[in-house]
Amino acid sequence: MEISIIILCLILSAFFSGMEIAFISSNKIYLEIEKKQDNFISGILTKLTEKPSKFIATMLIGNNLALVVYGFFTADLILNCIANLGFQLSGYTNLFLLTIVSTFIILITAEFFPKVFFQIYANSLIRIFAIPAYIFYRLFYYISTFFIWISDFILRKFFKTEGDQVQLFFSKIELGNYITEQMNSVEDNEEVDSEIQIFQNALEFSGVKARDIMTPRTEIVDIDLFDTVSDLKELFIETGYSKIIVSQNSLDDIVGYVHSFDLFKKPKTIKSVLMAVEFVPETILIKDTLSLLIKKRRNIAVVLDEYGGTSGMITIEDIVEELFGEIEDEHDLDEELIEQELKEGEYLFSARLEVEYLNGRYKLEIPESDSYGTLGGYIVDFTKDIPQKYEKINIGNYRFVIEQCSNKKIELVKMTVKE
């Protein structure tokens, strides 16, 4: 009988200790989401967490009661064992042995292991044990209320301060941990929930710089300020873009941009419909770039390198897509990018495919750089010009044949890995 009571007390002590640490360690965002699920457990969690200090007080009271009962029966059991073994020990020696043995058992079975376990699996266990926790919460409700009232009275009377009103606060770290857990739980063949992905993007948003998401210089489509409106119209049709950068002699002298809608005004010259751009350094954060563009009522920012030359360009849409993912508008081309393995070591690729994607998907080793992001950009960065159709280009361990191109960009490339 005594052993059964001792085991029960150890289990209860482990439960109270574990739930206390689980409540403290659990992700507060996870708790709030669970509370919104509109089921029985969510209702229990809502009641448990509406007054956090009372919940913690309840767990402490339960733990102390379990330890008192445990101590009473453990003392009797250990002393009887010593007597049955025939040892004649002094009172102090018995007390010392009793303290050592009972404390060791408590630390291992009801403190150390439960707290470590409940801390690791805090989110899951606080939900699993919500019902028994609520039973003890109601059972010790008035006792915990009384002790909290005493502690508040002492704080007000002698320390001139209010009692600690514990509340659930969300930190950026907790949001990051929650998102990481959700993303890690997704199988390889499943897509991450869009809301989770947006939260993940939002956390990373504050540290992203303009050079990280800009369209590199080699991929900018531009037209000269003194070209004809007919040339501009053809370029809009050819590229499918809604905005075209306007330069004067070179990309290092960008003077603005033109929107396709402005062609309906039947302009005589490109200059008559020219719209201003903003200029920003590569190192500026995109959140600051967005604020600047909104403040100046601009749509495009030209990204400058340390020497004042054009490094790339960034639009408001680029910044928004960094947060919310790909956004298609009425001007986006509904184009399926081509990627075919013709035979071992020989491929047919759309020039718009990302270098990082190709390296990962086809085990290639194409150098990556801030100067370009796509396969077409990589080739143009090497040639410093738009190649001609069927032109052969050797770069390192790769041979490229330009299958399709225009006077402004490469469209389709045959790529061969040299042996």
Coordinates of C-alpha atoms in Angstrom, one line a residue:
M1 CA 0.0 0.0 0.0
E2 CA 2.8 2.4 1.0
I3 CA 4.7 1.7 -2.3
S4 CA 1.6 2.4 -4.4
I5 CA 1.0 5.7 -2.7
I6 CA 4.7 6.7 -3.1
I7 CA 4.6 5.8 -6.9
L8 CA 1.3 7.7 -7.3
C9 CA 2.9 10.8 -5.5
L10 CA 5.9 10.6 -7.8
I11 CA 3.7 10.4 -10.9
L12 CA 1.7 13.4 -9.7
S13 CA 4.8 15.4 -8.8
A14 CA 6.3 14.6 -12.3
F15 CA 3.0 15.7 -13.9
F16 CA 2.8 19.0 -12.0
S17 CA 6.5 19.8 -12.6
G18 CA 6.2 18.9 -16.3
M19 CA 3.0 20.9 -16.9
E20 CA 4.6 23.9 -15.2
I21 CA 7.7 23.8 -17.5
A22 CA 5.5 23.0 -20.5
F23 CA 3.4 26.0 -19.9
I24 CA 6.4 28.3 -19.6
S25 CA 8.3 26.7 -22.6
S26 CA 5.4 26.2 -25.0
N27 CA 5.1 28.4 -28.1
K28 CA 2.6 31.1 -27.3
I29 CA 1.5 31.5 -30.9
Y30 CA 0.9 27.7 -31.0
L31 CA -1.3 28.0 -27.9
E32 CA -3.3 30.9 -29.4
I33 CA -3.9 29.0 -32.6
E34 CA -4.9 25.9 -30.7
K35 CA -7.4 28.0 -28.6
K36 CA -9.1 29.2 -31.9
Q37 CA -9.8 25.6 -33.1
D38 CA -13.3 25.6 -31.6
N39 CA -13.3 22.2 -30.0
F40 CA -13.4 20.8 -26.4
I41 CA -9.6 20.9 -25.9
S42 CA -9.4 24.5 -27.2
G43 CA -12.0 25.5 -24.6
I44 CA -9.9 23.9 -21.9
L45 CA -6.7 25.6 -23.0
T46 CA -8.5 28.9 -23.1
K47 CA -9.6 28.5 -19.5
L48 CA -6.2 27.4 -18.4
T49 CA -4.3 30.2 -20.0
E50 CA -6.7 33.1 -19.3
K51 CA -4.9 33.6 -15.9
P52 CA -1.4 32.2 -16.3
S53 CA -0.3 33.1 -12.8
K54 CA -3.2 31.1 -11.3
F55 CA -2.3 28.1 -13.5
I56 CA 1.3 28.1 -12.4
A57 CA 0.2 28.5 -8.7
T58 CA -2.1 25.5 -9.1
M59 CA 0.8 23.4 -10.4
L60 CA 3.1 24.5 -7.6
I61 CA 0.4 23.7 -5.0
G62 CA -0.3 20.3 -6.5
N63 CA 3.5 19.5 -6.6
N64 CA 4.0 20.5 -3.0
L65 CA 1.1 18.4 -1.8
A66 CA 2.4 15.4 -3.7
L67 CA 5.9 15.9 -2.2
V68 CA 4.6 16.2 1.3
V69 CA 2.6 13.0 1.1
Y70 CA 5.6 11.3 -0.7
G71 CA 7.9 12.4 2.1
F72 CA 5.6 11.1 4.8
F73 CA 5.3 7.6 3.4
T74 CA 8.9 7.4 2.1
A75 CA 10.3 8.2 5.5
D76 CA 8.2 5.4 7.1
L77 CA 9.2 2.9 4.3
I78 CA 12.9 3.7 4.4
L79 CA 13.1 3.5 8.2
N80 CA 11.3 0.2 8.2
C81 CA 13.8 -1.2 5.6
I82 CA 16.8 -0.1 7.7
A83 CA 15.3 -1.7 10.8
N84 CA 14.5 -5.0 8.9
L85 CA 18.1 -5.1 7.7
G86 CA 19.2 -5.1 11.3
F87 CA 21.1 -1.8 11.2
Q88 CA 21.2 0.1 14.4
L89 CA 21.8 3.7 13.3
S90 CA 21.5 7.0 15.2
G91 CA 18.7 9.4 14.6
Y92 CA 20.9 11.8 12.6
T93 CA 22.3 9.0 10.4
N94 CA 18.8 7.8 9.7
L95 CA 17.7 11.4 8.8
F96 CA 20.8 11.8 6.6
L97 CA 20.1 8.5 4.7
L98 CA 16.4 9.4 4.4
T99 CA 17.2 12.8 3.0
I100 CA 19.7 11.5 0.5
V101 CA 17.6 8.6 -0.8
S102 CA 14.3 10.4 -1.0
T103 CA 15.8 13.5 -2.6
F104 CA 17.7 11.4 -5.2
I105 CA 14.4 9.6 -6.2
I106 CA 12.6 12.9 -6.4
L107 CA 15.2 14.6 -8.5
I108 CA 15.4 11.8 -11.0
T109 CA 11.8 10.6 -11.4
A110 CA 9.8 13.8 -10.6
E111 CA 12.0 16.7 -11.5
F112 CA 14.9 16.2 -14.0
F113 CA 13.5 13.7 -16.5
P114 CA 9.9 15.1 -16.5
K115 CA 11.0 18.7 -16.9
V116 CA 13.4 17.8 -19.8
F117 CA 10.8 15.7 -21.5
F118 CA 8.0 18.2 -21.1
Q119 CA 10.2 21.1 -22.2
I120 CA 11.2 19.3 -25.4
Y121 CA 7.6 18.3 -26.3
A122 CA 5.9 21.3 -24.6
N123 CA 3.4 22.1 -27.4
S124 CA 2.2 18.6 -27.7
L125 CA 2.1 17.6 -24.0
I126 CA 0.3 20.7 -22.8
R127 CA -2.5 19.8 -25.2
I128 CA -2.5 16.1 -24.3
F129 CA -2.6 16.7 -20.6
A130 CA -5.0 19.7 -20.8
I131 CA -7.9 17.8 -19.3
P132 CA -6.2 16.4 -16.1
A133 CA -4.5 19.8 -15.7
Y134 CA -7.9 21.5 -15.8
I135 CA -9.3 19.0 -13.2
F136 CA -6.5 20.0 -10.7
Y137 CA -6.9 23.6 -11.7
R138 CA -10.6 23.6 -10.6
L139 CA -9.7 21.4 -7.6
F140 CA -7.1 23.8 -6.2
Y141 CA -8.8 26.9 -7.5
Y142 CA -9.7 28.5 -4.2
I143 CA -6.5 27.5 -2.6
S144 CA -4.4 29.1 -5.4
T145 CA -6.7 32.2 -5.3
F146 CA -6.0 32.6 -1.6
F147 CA -2.2 32.3 -2.0
I148 CA -2.2 34.7 -4.9
W149 CA -4.2 37.2 -2.9
I150 CA -1.7 36.9 0.0
S151 CA 1.3 37.5 -2.3
D152 CA -0.4 40.5 -4.0
F153 CA -1.2 41.9 -0.5
I154 CA 2.5 41.6 0.6
L155 CA 3.7 43.2 -2.6
R156 CA 1.4 46.1 -2.3
K157 CA 1.9 46.6 1.4
F158 CA 5.7 46.2 1.7
F159 CA 7.1 46.8 -1.8
K160 CA 4.5 49.3 -3.1
T161 CA 4.0 47.4 -6.3
E162 CA 1.3 45.5 -8.0
G163 CA 1.2 41.8 -8.2
D164 CA 2.8 40.2 -11.3
Q165 CA 0.1 40.1 -14.0
V166 CA 1.5 37.4 -16.2
Q167 CA 0.3 37.7 -19.8
L168 CA 1.1 35.8 -23.0
F169 CA 3.4 37.9 -25.3
F170 CA 4.5 36.8 -28.7
S171 CA 8.1 37.4 -29.7
K172 CA 9.7 37.2 -33.2
I173 CA 11.7 34.2 -32.0
E174 CA 8.5 32.3 -31.0
L175 CA 6.9 33.1 -34.4
G176 CA 10.1 31.9 -36.1
N177 CA 10.1 28.7 -34.1
Y178 CA 6.4 28.0 -34.8
I179 CA 6.9 28.6 -38.6
T180 CA 10.0 26.3 -38.6
E181 CA 8.1 23.6 -36.9
Q182 CA 5.3 23.8 -39.4
M183 CA 7.6 23.9 -42.4
N184 CA 9.6 20.9 -41.0
S185 CA 6.4 18.9 -40.6
V186 CA 5.6 19.2 -44.3
E187 CA 6.4 16.2 -46.4
D188 CA 8.8 16.6 -49.4
N189 CA 5.9 16.0 -51.9
E190 CA 3.6 18.5 -50.2
E191 CA 3.5 22.3 -50.5
V192 CA 4.0 24.6 -47.5
D193 CA 0.7 26.3 -46.5
S194 CA 0.6 29.8 -48.1
E195 CA -0.1 31.5 -44.8
I196 CA 3.0 29.8 -43.2
Q197 CA 5.1 30.8 -46.2
I198 CA 4.0 34.4 -45.9
F199 CA 4.9 34.5 -42.2
Q200 CA 8.3 32.9 -43.1
N201 CA 8.9 35.6 -45.8
A202 CA 7.8 38.3 -43.4
L203 CA 10.4 37.2 -40.8
E204 CA 13.2 37.3 -43.4
F205 CA 11.9 40.5 -45.0
S206 CA 13.6 42.9 -42.6
G207 CA 17.1 41.6 -43.5
V208 CA 16.7 41.4 -47.3
K209 CA 18.8 43.9 -49.3
A210 CA 18.0 45.3 -52.7
R211 CA 20.8 43.4 -54.4
D212 CA 19.2 40.1 -53.2
I213 CA 16.0 40.5 -55.2
M214 CA 17.0 42.9 -58.0
T215 CA 16.8 42.1 -61.7
P216 CA 20.6 42.1 -62.6
R217 CA 21.9 44.5 -65.1
T218 CA 22.5 41.8 -67.7
E219 CA 18.7 41.0 -67.7
I220 CA 17.4 44.6 -67.9
V221 CA 15.5 45.3 -71.1
D222 CA 15.9 48.9 -72.1
I223 CA 15.4 51.3 -74.9
D224 CA 17.3 54.5 -75.8
L225 CA 15.6 57.8 -75.1
F226 CA 15.9 58.9 -78.8
D227 CA 14.5 55.7 -80.3
T228 CA 11.1 55.9 -82.0
V229 CA 7.7 55.2 -80.4
S230 CA 7.3 52.4 -83.0
D231 CA 10.5 50.8 -81.7
L232 CA 9.1 51.1 -78.1
K233 CA 5.8 49.5 -79.2
E234 CA 7.6 46.6 -80.8
L235 CA 9.7 46.1 -77.7
F236 CA 6.6 45.9 -75.5
I237 CA 5.1 43.3 -77.9
E238 CA 8.3 41.3 -78.1
T239 CA 9.0 41.1 -74.3
G240 CA 5.4 41.2 -72.9
Y241 CA 6.6 43.5 -70.2
S242 CA 4.4 46.3 -68.9
K243 CA 7.3 48.6 -68.1
I244 CA 10.5 49.3 -70.1
I245 CA 13.5 51.1 -68.8
V246 CA 14.7 54.1 -70.8
S247 CA 18.4 54.9 -71.0
Q248 CA 20.6 57.4 -72.8
N249 CA 23.5 55.7 -74.6
S250 CA 24.1 53.0 -71.9
L251 CA 22.5 51.4 -68.9
D252 CA 24.7 53.5 -66.7
D253 CA 22.7 56.5 -67.7
I254 CA 19.1 55.5 -67.0
V255 CA 16.7 58.5 -67.3
G256 CA 13.3 56.8 -66.5
Y257 CA 10.9 54.2 -67.7
V258 CA 7.7 54.0 -69.8
H259 CA 4.5 52.1 -69.0
S260 CA 2.7 50.3 -71.8
F261 CA -0.6 52.1 -70.9
D262 CA 1.0 55.4 -72.0
L263 CA 1.0 54.1 -75.6
F264 CA -2.7 54.8 -75.7
K265 CA -1.9 58.5 -75.4
K266 CA -0.4 58.2 -78.9
P267 CA 2.9 60.0 -77.9
K268 CA 5.1 61.6 -80.5
T269 CA 8.3 60.8 -78.6
I270 CA 9.4 58.5 -75.8
K271 CA 10.4 61.5 -73.7
S272 CA 6.8 62.8 -73.7
V273 CA 5.6 59.8 -71.7
L274 CA 8.8 59.3 -69.6
M275 CA 8.3 58.5 -65.9
A276 CA 10.9 59.0 -63.2
V277 CA 12.8 56.3 -61.4
E278 CA 14.4 56.3 -58.0
F279 CA 18.1 55.5 -57.4
V280 CA 19.2 53.3 -54.5
P281 CA 22.5 51.6 -53.4
E282 CA 22.8 47.8 -53.5
T283 CA 23.0 47.6 -49.7
I284 CA 19.7 49.3 -48.9
L285 CA 17.1 47.1 -47.2
I286 CA 14.1 46.4 -49.4
K287 CA 11.8 47.6 -46.6
D288 CA 13.5 51.0 -46.8
T289 CA 13.3 50.8 -50.6
L290 CA 9.5 50.2 -50.4
S291 CA 9.0 53.1 -48.1
L292 CA 11.1 55.3 -50.4
L293 CA 9.2 54.3 -53.5
I294 CA 5.8 54.9 -51.8
K295 CA 6.9 58.2 -50.4
K296 CA 8.3 59.4 -53.8
R297 CA 5.4 57.8 -55.7
R298 CA 7.7 55.8 -57.8
N299 CA 7.3 52.3 -59.2
I300 CA 10.9 51.4 -60.1
A301 CA 14.2 51.9 -58.3
V302 CA 17.5 51.6 -60.2
V303 CA 20.1 49.8 -58.0
L304 CA 23.6 51.4 -58.1
D305 CA 26.9 49.7 -57.3
E306 CA 29.7 51.3 -55.3
Y307 CA 31.0 53.1 -58.4
G308 CA 27.7 54.6 -59.3
G309 CA 27.1 52.3 -62.2
T310 CA 23.8 50.4 -62.8
S311 CA 23.8 47.1 -61.0
G312 CA 20.2 46.2 -61.5
M313 CA 16.6 47.3 -61.0
I314 CA 13.9 46.6 -58.5
T315 CA 10.1 47.3 -58.7
I316 CA 7.4 47.5 -56.1
E317 CA 6.0 44.3 -57.5
D318 CA 9.4 42.6 -56.8
I319 CA 9.3 43.7 -53.2
V320 CA 5.7 42.6 -52.7
E321 CA 6.5 39.2 -54.3
E322 CA 9.3 38.7 -51.9
L323 CA 6.7 38.8 -49.1
F324 CA 3.6 37.2 -50.7
G325 CA 5.1 35.1 -53.4
E326 CA 4.7 35.2 -57.2
I327 CA 2.1 37.7 -58.4
E328 CA 0.8 37.5 -61.9
D329 CA -0.7 40.5 -63.6
E330 CA -2.4 41.0 -66.9
H331 CA 1.0 41.6 -68.6
D332 CA 2.8 38.5 -67.3
L333 CA 3.5 36.0 -69.9
D334 CA 1.8 32.7 -69.4
E335 CA 4.9 30.9 -70.7
E336 CA 6.0 27.4 -69.7
L337 CA 9.7 27.4 -69.2
I338 CA 11.4 24.6 -71.2
E339 CA 13.8 22.2 -69.5
Q340 CA 14.6 19.0 -71.3
E341 CA 17.5 16.5 -70.9
L342 CA 18.1 15.5 -74.5
K343 CA 20.7 12.9 -73.6
E344 CA 23.3 12.4 -70.9
G345 CA 25.2 15.7 -70.5
E346 CA 23.0 17.6 -73.0
Y347 CA 20.1 19.8 -72.2
L348 CA 17.6 22.3 -73.7
F349 CA 16.8 25.1 -71.3
S350 CA 14.8 28.3 -71.3
A351 CA 17.2 31.2 -70.7
R352 CA 14.8 32.5 -68.0
L353 CA 15.5 29.4 -65.7
E354 CA 17.3 30.3 -62.5
V355 CA 20.9 29.2 -62.2
E356 CA 20.4 28.1 -58.6
Y357 CA 17.5 25.9 -59.7
L358 CA 19.4 24.3 -62.5
N359 CA 22.4 23.5 -60.3
G360 CA 20.1 21.9 -57.7
R361 CA 17.9 20.0 -60.2
Y362 CA 20.5 18.8 -62.6
K363 CA 23.6 18.6 -60.4
L364 CA 25.3 21.3 -62.4
E365 CA 28.0 23.6 -61.2
I366 CA 27.2 26.9 -63.0
P367 CA 28.8 29.7 -61.0
E368 CA 26.3 31.8 -59.1
S369 CA 26.7 35.6 -58.8
D370 CA 24.9 38.8 -57.8
S371 CA 25.4 40.0 -61.4
Y372 CA 22.9 37.5 -62.8
G373 CA 20.2 35.1 -61.7
T374 CA 19.2 33.2 -64.8
L375 CA 20.9 31.1 -67.4
G376 CA 20.5 33.9 -70.0
G377 CA 22.0 36.4 -67.6
Y378 CA 25.0 34.1 -67.0
I379 CA 25.7 33.9 -70.7
V380 CA 25.3 37.7 -71.3
D381 CA 27.5 38.4 -68.3
F382 CA 30.2 36.4 -70.0
T383 CA 29.7 37.7 -73.5
K384 CA 28.9 41.3 -72.5
D385 CA 26.4 41.3 -75.4
I386 CA 23.3 39.5 -76.7
P387 CA 24.6 36.5 -78.8
Q388 CA 23.3 35.8 -82.3
K389 CA 21.0 32.8 -83.1
Y390 CA 22.9 29.5 -83.3
E391 CA 26.0 31.2 -82.0
K392 CA 28.3 28.7 -80.0
I393 CA 29.7 29.9 -76.7
N394 CA 32.2 28.0 -74.5
I395 CA 32.2 29.0 -70.8
G396 CA 34.4 26.8 -68.6
N397 CA 33.1 23.2 -68.7
Y398 CA 30.0 24.1 -70.7
R399 CA 29.2 24.7 -74.3
F400 CA 26.1 26.7 -75.2
V401 CA 24.2 27.0 -78.5
I402 CA 21.7 29.9 -78.8
E403 CA 18.6 28.3 -80.2
Q404 CA 16.3 31.3 -79.9
C405 CA 16.9 34.9 -79.2
S406 CA 15.9 38.5 -80.0
N407 CA 17.9 41.6 -80.2
K408 CA 17.2 42.2 -76.5
K409 CA 17.4 38.8 -74.8
I410 CA 18.3 35.1 -75.1
E411 CA 15.2 32.8 -75.1
L412 CA 16.3 29.2 -75.6
V413 CA 19.7 27.5 -75.1
K414 CA 21.1 24.1 -75.8
M415 CA 23.7 23.3 -73.1
T416 CA 26.3 20.6 -73.3
V417 CA 28.5 19.5 -70.4
K418 CA 32.1 18.9 -71.7
E419 CA 33.7 15.6 -70.7

